[in-house]
mmCIF file of C-alpha atoms in Angstrom:
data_model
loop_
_atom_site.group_PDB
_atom_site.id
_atom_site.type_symbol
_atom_site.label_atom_id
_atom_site.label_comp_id
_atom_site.label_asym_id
_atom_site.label_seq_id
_atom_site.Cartn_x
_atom_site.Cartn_y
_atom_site.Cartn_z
ATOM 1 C CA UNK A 283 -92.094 14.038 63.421
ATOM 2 C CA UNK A 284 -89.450 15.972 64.791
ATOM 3 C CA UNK A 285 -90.433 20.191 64.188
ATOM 4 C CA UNK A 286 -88.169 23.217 64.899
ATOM 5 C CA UNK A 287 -89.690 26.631 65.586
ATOM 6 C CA UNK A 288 -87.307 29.163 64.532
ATOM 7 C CA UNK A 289 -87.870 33.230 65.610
ATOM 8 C CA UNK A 290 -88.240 35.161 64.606
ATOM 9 C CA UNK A 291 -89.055 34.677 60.909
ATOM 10 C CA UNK A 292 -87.473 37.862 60.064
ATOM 11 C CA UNK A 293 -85.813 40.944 61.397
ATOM 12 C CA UNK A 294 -85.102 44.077 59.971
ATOM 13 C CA UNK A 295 -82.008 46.013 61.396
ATOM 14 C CA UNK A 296 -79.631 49.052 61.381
ATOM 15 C CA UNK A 297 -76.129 48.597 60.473
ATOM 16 C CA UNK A 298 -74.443 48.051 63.822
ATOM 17 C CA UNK A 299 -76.913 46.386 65.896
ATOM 18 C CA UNK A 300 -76.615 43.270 67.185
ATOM 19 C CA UNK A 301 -79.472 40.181 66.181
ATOM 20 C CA UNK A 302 -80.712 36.915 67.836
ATOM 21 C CA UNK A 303 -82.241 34.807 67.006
ATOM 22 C CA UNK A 304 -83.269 31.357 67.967
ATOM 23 C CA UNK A 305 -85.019 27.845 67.967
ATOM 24 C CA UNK A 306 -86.274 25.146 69.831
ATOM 25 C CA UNK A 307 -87.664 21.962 69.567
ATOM 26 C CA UNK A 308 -89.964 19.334 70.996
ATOM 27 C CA UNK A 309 -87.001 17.229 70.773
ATOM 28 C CA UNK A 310 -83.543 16.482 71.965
ATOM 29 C CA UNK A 311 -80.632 16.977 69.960
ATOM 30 C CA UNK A 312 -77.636 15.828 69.553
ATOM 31 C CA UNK A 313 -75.841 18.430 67.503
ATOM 32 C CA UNK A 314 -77.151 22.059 66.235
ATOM 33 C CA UNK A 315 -76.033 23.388 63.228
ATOM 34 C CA UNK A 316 -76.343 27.417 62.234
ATOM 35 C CA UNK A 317 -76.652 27.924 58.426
ATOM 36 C CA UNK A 318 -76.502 31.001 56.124
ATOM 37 C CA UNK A 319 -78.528 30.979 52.972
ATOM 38 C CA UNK A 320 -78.125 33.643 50.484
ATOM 39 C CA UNK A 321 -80.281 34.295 47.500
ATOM 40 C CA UNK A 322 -79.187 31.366 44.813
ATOM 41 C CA UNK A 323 -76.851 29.751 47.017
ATOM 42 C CA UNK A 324 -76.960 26.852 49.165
ATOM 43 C CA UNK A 325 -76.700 26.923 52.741
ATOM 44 C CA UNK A 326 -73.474 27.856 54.061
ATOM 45 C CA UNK A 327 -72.526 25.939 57.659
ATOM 46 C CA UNK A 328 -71.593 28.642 60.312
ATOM 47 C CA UNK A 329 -71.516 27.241 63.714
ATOM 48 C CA UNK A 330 -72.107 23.022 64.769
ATOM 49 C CA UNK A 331 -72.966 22.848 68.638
ATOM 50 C CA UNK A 332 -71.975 19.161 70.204
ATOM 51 C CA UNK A 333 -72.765 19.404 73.826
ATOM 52 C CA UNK A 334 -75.293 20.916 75.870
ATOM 53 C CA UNK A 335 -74.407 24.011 77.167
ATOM 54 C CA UNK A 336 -71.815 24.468 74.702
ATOM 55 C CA UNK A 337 -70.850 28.103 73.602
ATOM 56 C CA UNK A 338 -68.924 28.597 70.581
ATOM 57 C CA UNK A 339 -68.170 32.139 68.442
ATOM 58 C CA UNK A 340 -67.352 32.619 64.610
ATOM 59 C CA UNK A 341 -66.058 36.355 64.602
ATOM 60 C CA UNK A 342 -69.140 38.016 64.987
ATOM 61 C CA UNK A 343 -71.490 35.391 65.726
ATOM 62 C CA UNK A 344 -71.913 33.397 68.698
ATOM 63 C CA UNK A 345 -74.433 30.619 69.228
ATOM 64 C CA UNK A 346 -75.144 28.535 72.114
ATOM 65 C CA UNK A 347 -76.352 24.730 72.524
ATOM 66 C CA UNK A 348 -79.116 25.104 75.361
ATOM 67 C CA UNK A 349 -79.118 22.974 78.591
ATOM 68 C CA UNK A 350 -82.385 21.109 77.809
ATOM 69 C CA UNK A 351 -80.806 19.781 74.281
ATOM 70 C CA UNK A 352 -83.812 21.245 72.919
ATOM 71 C CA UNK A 353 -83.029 24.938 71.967
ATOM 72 C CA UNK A 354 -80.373 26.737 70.599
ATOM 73 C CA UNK A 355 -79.365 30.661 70.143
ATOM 74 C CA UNK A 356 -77.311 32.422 67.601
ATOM 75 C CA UNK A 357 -76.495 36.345 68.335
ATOM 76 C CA UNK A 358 -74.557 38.441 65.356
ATOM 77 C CA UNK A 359 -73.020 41.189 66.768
ATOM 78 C CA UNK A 360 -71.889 44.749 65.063
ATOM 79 C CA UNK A 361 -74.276 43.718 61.742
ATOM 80 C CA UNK A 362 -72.804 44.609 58.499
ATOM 81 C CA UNK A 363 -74.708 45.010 55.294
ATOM 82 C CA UNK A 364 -73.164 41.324 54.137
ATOM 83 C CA UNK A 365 -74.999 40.046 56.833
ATOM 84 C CA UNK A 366 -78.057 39.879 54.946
ATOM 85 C CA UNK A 367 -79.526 36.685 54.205
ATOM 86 C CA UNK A 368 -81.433 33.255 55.447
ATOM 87 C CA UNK A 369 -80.463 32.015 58.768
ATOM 88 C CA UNK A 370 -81.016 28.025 59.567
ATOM 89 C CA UNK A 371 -81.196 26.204 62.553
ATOM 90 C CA UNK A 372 -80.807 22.327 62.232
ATOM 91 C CA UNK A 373 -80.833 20.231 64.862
ATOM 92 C CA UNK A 374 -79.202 16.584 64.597
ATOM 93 C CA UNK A 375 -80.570 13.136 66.122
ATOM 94 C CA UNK A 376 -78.307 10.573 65.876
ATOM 95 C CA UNK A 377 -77.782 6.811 66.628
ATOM 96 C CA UNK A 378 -79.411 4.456 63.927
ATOM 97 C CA UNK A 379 -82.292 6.884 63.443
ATOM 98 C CA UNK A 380 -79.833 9.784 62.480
ATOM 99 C CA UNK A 381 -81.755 12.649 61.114
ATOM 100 C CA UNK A 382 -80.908 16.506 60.444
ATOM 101 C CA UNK A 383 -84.048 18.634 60.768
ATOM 102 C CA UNK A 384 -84.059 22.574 59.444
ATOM 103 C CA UNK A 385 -85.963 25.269 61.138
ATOM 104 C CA UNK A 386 -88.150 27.721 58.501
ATOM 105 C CA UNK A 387 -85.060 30.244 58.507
ATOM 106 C CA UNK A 388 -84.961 34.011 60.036
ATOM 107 C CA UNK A 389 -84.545 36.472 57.037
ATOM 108 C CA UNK A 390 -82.030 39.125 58.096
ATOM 109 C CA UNK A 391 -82.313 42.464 56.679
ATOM 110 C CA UNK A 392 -79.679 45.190 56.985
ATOM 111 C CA UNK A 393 -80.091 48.767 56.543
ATOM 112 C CA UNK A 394 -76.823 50.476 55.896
ATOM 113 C CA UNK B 250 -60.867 21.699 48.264
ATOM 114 C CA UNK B 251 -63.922 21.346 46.077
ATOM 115 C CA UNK B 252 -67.446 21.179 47.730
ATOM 116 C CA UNK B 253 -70.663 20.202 46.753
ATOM 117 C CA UNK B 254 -70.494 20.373 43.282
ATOM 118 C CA UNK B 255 -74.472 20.380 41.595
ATOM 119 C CA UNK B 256 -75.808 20.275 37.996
ATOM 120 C CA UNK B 257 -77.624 21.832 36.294
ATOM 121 C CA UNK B 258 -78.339 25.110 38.285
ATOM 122 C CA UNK B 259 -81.407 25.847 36.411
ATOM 123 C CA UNK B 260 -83.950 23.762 34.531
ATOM 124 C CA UNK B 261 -87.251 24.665 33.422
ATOM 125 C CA UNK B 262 -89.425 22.023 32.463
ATOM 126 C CA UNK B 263 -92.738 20.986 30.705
ATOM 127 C CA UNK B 264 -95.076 19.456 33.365
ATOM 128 C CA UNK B 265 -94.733 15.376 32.532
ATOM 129 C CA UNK B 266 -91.705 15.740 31.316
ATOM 130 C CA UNK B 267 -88.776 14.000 33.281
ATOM 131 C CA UNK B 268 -85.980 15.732 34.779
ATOM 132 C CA UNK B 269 -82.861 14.549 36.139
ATOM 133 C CA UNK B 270 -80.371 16.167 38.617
ATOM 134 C CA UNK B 271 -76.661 15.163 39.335
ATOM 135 C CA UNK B 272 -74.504 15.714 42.345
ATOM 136 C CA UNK B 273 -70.841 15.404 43.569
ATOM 137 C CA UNK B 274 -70.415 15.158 47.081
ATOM 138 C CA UNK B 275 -66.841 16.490 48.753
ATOM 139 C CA UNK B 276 -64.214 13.608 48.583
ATOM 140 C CA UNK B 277 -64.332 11.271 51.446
ATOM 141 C CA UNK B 278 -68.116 12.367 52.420
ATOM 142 C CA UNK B 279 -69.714 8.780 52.452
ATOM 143 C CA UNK B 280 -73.127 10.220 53.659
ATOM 144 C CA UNK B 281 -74.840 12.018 51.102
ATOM 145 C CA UNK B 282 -78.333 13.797 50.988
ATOM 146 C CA UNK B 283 -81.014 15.231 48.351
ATOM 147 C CA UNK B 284 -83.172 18.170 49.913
ATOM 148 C CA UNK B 285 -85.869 19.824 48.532
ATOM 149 C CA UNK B 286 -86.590 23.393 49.778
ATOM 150 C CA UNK B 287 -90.109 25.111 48.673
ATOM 151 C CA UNK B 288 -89.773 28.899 48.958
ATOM 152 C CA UNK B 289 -89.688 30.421 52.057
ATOM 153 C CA UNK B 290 -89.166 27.400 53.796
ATOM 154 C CA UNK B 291 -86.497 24.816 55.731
ATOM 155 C CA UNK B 292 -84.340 22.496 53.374
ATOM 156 C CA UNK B 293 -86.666 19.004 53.733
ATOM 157 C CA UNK B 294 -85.152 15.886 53.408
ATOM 158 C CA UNK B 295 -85.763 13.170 50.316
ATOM 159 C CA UNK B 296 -82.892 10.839 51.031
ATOM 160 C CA UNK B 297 -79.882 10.149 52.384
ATOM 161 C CA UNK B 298 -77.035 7.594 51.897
ATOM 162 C CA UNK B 299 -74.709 5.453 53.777
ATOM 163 C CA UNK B 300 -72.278 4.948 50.563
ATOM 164 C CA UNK B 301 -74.372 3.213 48.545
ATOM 165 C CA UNK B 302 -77.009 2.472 50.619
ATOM 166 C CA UNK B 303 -80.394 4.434 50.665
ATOM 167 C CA UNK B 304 -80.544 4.188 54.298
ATOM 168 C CA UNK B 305 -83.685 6.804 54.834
ATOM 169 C CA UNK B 306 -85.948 7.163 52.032
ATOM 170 C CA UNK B 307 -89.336 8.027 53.958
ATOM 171 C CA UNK B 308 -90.040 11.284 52.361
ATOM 172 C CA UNK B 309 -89.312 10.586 48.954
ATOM 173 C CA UNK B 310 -92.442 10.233 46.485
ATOM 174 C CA UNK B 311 -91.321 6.939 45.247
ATOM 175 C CA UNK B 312 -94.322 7.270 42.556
ATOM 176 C CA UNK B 313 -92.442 9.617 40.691
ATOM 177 C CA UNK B 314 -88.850 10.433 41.951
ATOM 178 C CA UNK B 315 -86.009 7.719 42.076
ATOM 179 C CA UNK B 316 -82.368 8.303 43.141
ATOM 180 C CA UNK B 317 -79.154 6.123 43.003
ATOM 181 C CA UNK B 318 -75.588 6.265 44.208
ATOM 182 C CA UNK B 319 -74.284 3.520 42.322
ATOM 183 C CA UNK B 320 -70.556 3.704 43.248
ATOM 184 C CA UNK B 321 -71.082 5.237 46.578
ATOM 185 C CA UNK B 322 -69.945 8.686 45.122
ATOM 186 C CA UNK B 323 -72.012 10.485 42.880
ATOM 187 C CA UNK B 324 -75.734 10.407 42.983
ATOM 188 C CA UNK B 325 -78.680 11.186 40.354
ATOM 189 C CA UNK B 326 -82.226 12.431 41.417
ATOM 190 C CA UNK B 327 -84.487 11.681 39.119
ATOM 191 C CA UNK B 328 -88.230 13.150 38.557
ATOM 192 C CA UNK B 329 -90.550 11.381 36.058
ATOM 193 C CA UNK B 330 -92.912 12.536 35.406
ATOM 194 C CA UNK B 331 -92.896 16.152 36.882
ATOM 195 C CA UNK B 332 -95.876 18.038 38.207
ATOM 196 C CA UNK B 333 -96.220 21.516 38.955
ATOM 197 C CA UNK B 334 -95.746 21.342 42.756
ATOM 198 C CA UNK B 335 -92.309 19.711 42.048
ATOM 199 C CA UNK B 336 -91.075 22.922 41.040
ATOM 200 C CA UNK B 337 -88.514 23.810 44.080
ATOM 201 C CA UNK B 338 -84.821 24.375 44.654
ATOM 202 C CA UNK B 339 -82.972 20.960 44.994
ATOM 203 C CA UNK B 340 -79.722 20.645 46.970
ATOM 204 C CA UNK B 341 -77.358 17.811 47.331
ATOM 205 C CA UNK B 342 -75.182 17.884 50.826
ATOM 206 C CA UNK B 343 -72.751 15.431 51.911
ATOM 207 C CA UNK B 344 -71.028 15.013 55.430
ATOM 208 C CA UNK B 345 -68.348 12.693 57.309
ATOM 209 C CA UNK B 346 -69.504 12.917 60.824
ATOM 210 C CA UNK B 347 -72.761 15.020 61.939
ATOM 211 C CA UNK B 348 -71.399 18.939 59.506
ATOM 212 C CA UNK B 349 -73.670 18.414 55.984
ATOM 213 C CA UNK B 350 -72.091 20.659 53.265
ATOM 214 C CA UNK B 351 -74.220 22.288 50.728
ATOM 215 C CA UNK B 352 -73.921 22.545 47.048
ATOM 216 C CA UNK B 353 -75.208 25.311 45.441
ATOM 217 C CA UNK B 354 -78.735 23.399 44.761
ATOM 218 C CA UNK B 355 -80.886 22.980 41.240
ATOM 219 C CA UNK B 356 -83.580 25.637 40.742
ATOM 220 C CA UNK B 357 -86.476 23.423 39.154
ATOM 221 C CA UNK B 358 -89.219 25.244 37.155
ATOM 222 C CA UNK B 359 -92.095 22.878 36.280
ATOM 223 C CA UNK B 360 -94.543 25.206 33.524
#
């Protein structure tokens, strides 16, 4: 089946510094996705991706749908101390075998 | 506007016992999927539906877990009976087009 590796698996930072982090696949995509998990929460959707190539920014955080189909980026820039949680790649197949597959999350630590 | 609404948000469990979870997916969402996410890991999918239709159900233990979306709106995941390894954090999404929203997911303790 369809796997994302996701990287790093964690990061700890300084308030202020900027983070990627990223994920790629064996597979093509149709659509990324960029989620935020926080403890006891679901994930929160940050960021969807539709075309190769495509660059799109949330505030702070930027993420990128790579050439190939099969990779994606997100960068957080200036961290803050809320910035701390789970970060998800998915990556979306569609057609009549639609699937959404998750990455194993980057935990973001942030040291005020 | 109301998202994924889940219940319960905790349940803790005898092991054999059955266990149900319910979710409400955002108005006008006709797709609507059960995840199960073990700790430290990726959401994995169980099911998802087209309305009413269980459209991909590969993943789901059909031994012991059952789901329905009866109406094509709210949907019940159901464990019986439960085993230790069951014990996860369930969440519910829902989506229009290809953007699944997340409820806020059923912490399952199995003992």
């Amino acid at each position: 089946g369809q796997q994302l590796n996701q990287s790093p698996q964690s990061m700890f930072i300084q308030e202020g510094e900027d983070v990627s982090m990223n994920c790629t696949s064996s597979s093509i995509f149709n659509t990324w996705l960029w989620y935020k998990q926080e403890p006891g929460e679901g994930p929160v959707l940050l960021i969807a991706l539709y075309k190769a190539g495509e660059l799109t920014s949330n505030g702070r955080l930027t993420a990128q749908f790579g050439i190939t189909r099969k990779d994606s980026f997100l960068n957080i820039s200036a961290s803050i101390p809320s910035d701390v949680g789970i970060y998800f790649c998915a990556g979306v197949s569609g057609g009549s075998n639609y699937k959404l597959t998750f990455g194993k999350g980057t935990l973001l630590t942030v040291n005020p | 506007e109301a998202g994924v609404v889940q219940s319960p948000r905790y349940k803790i469990i005898e092991k054999k016992q059955p266990v149900a979870f319910w979710c409400n997916p955002i108005s006008g969402h006709n797709t609507l999927y059960w995840y199960r996410q073990n700790l430290g890991q990726g959401p994995e999918l169980l099911i998802r539906y087209e309305n009413e239709e269980a459209v991909d159900d590969s993943q789901l233990p059909k031994d012991r877990f059952s789901a329905e979306r009866l109406k094509g709106v709210d949907s019940t995941l159901k464990i019986q009976p439960a085993e230790l390894g069951d014990s996860a954090v369930y969440l519910c999404a829902s989506s229009f087009g290809s953007e699944a929203f997340f409820g806020q997911g059923t912490r399952l303790t199995v003992v």
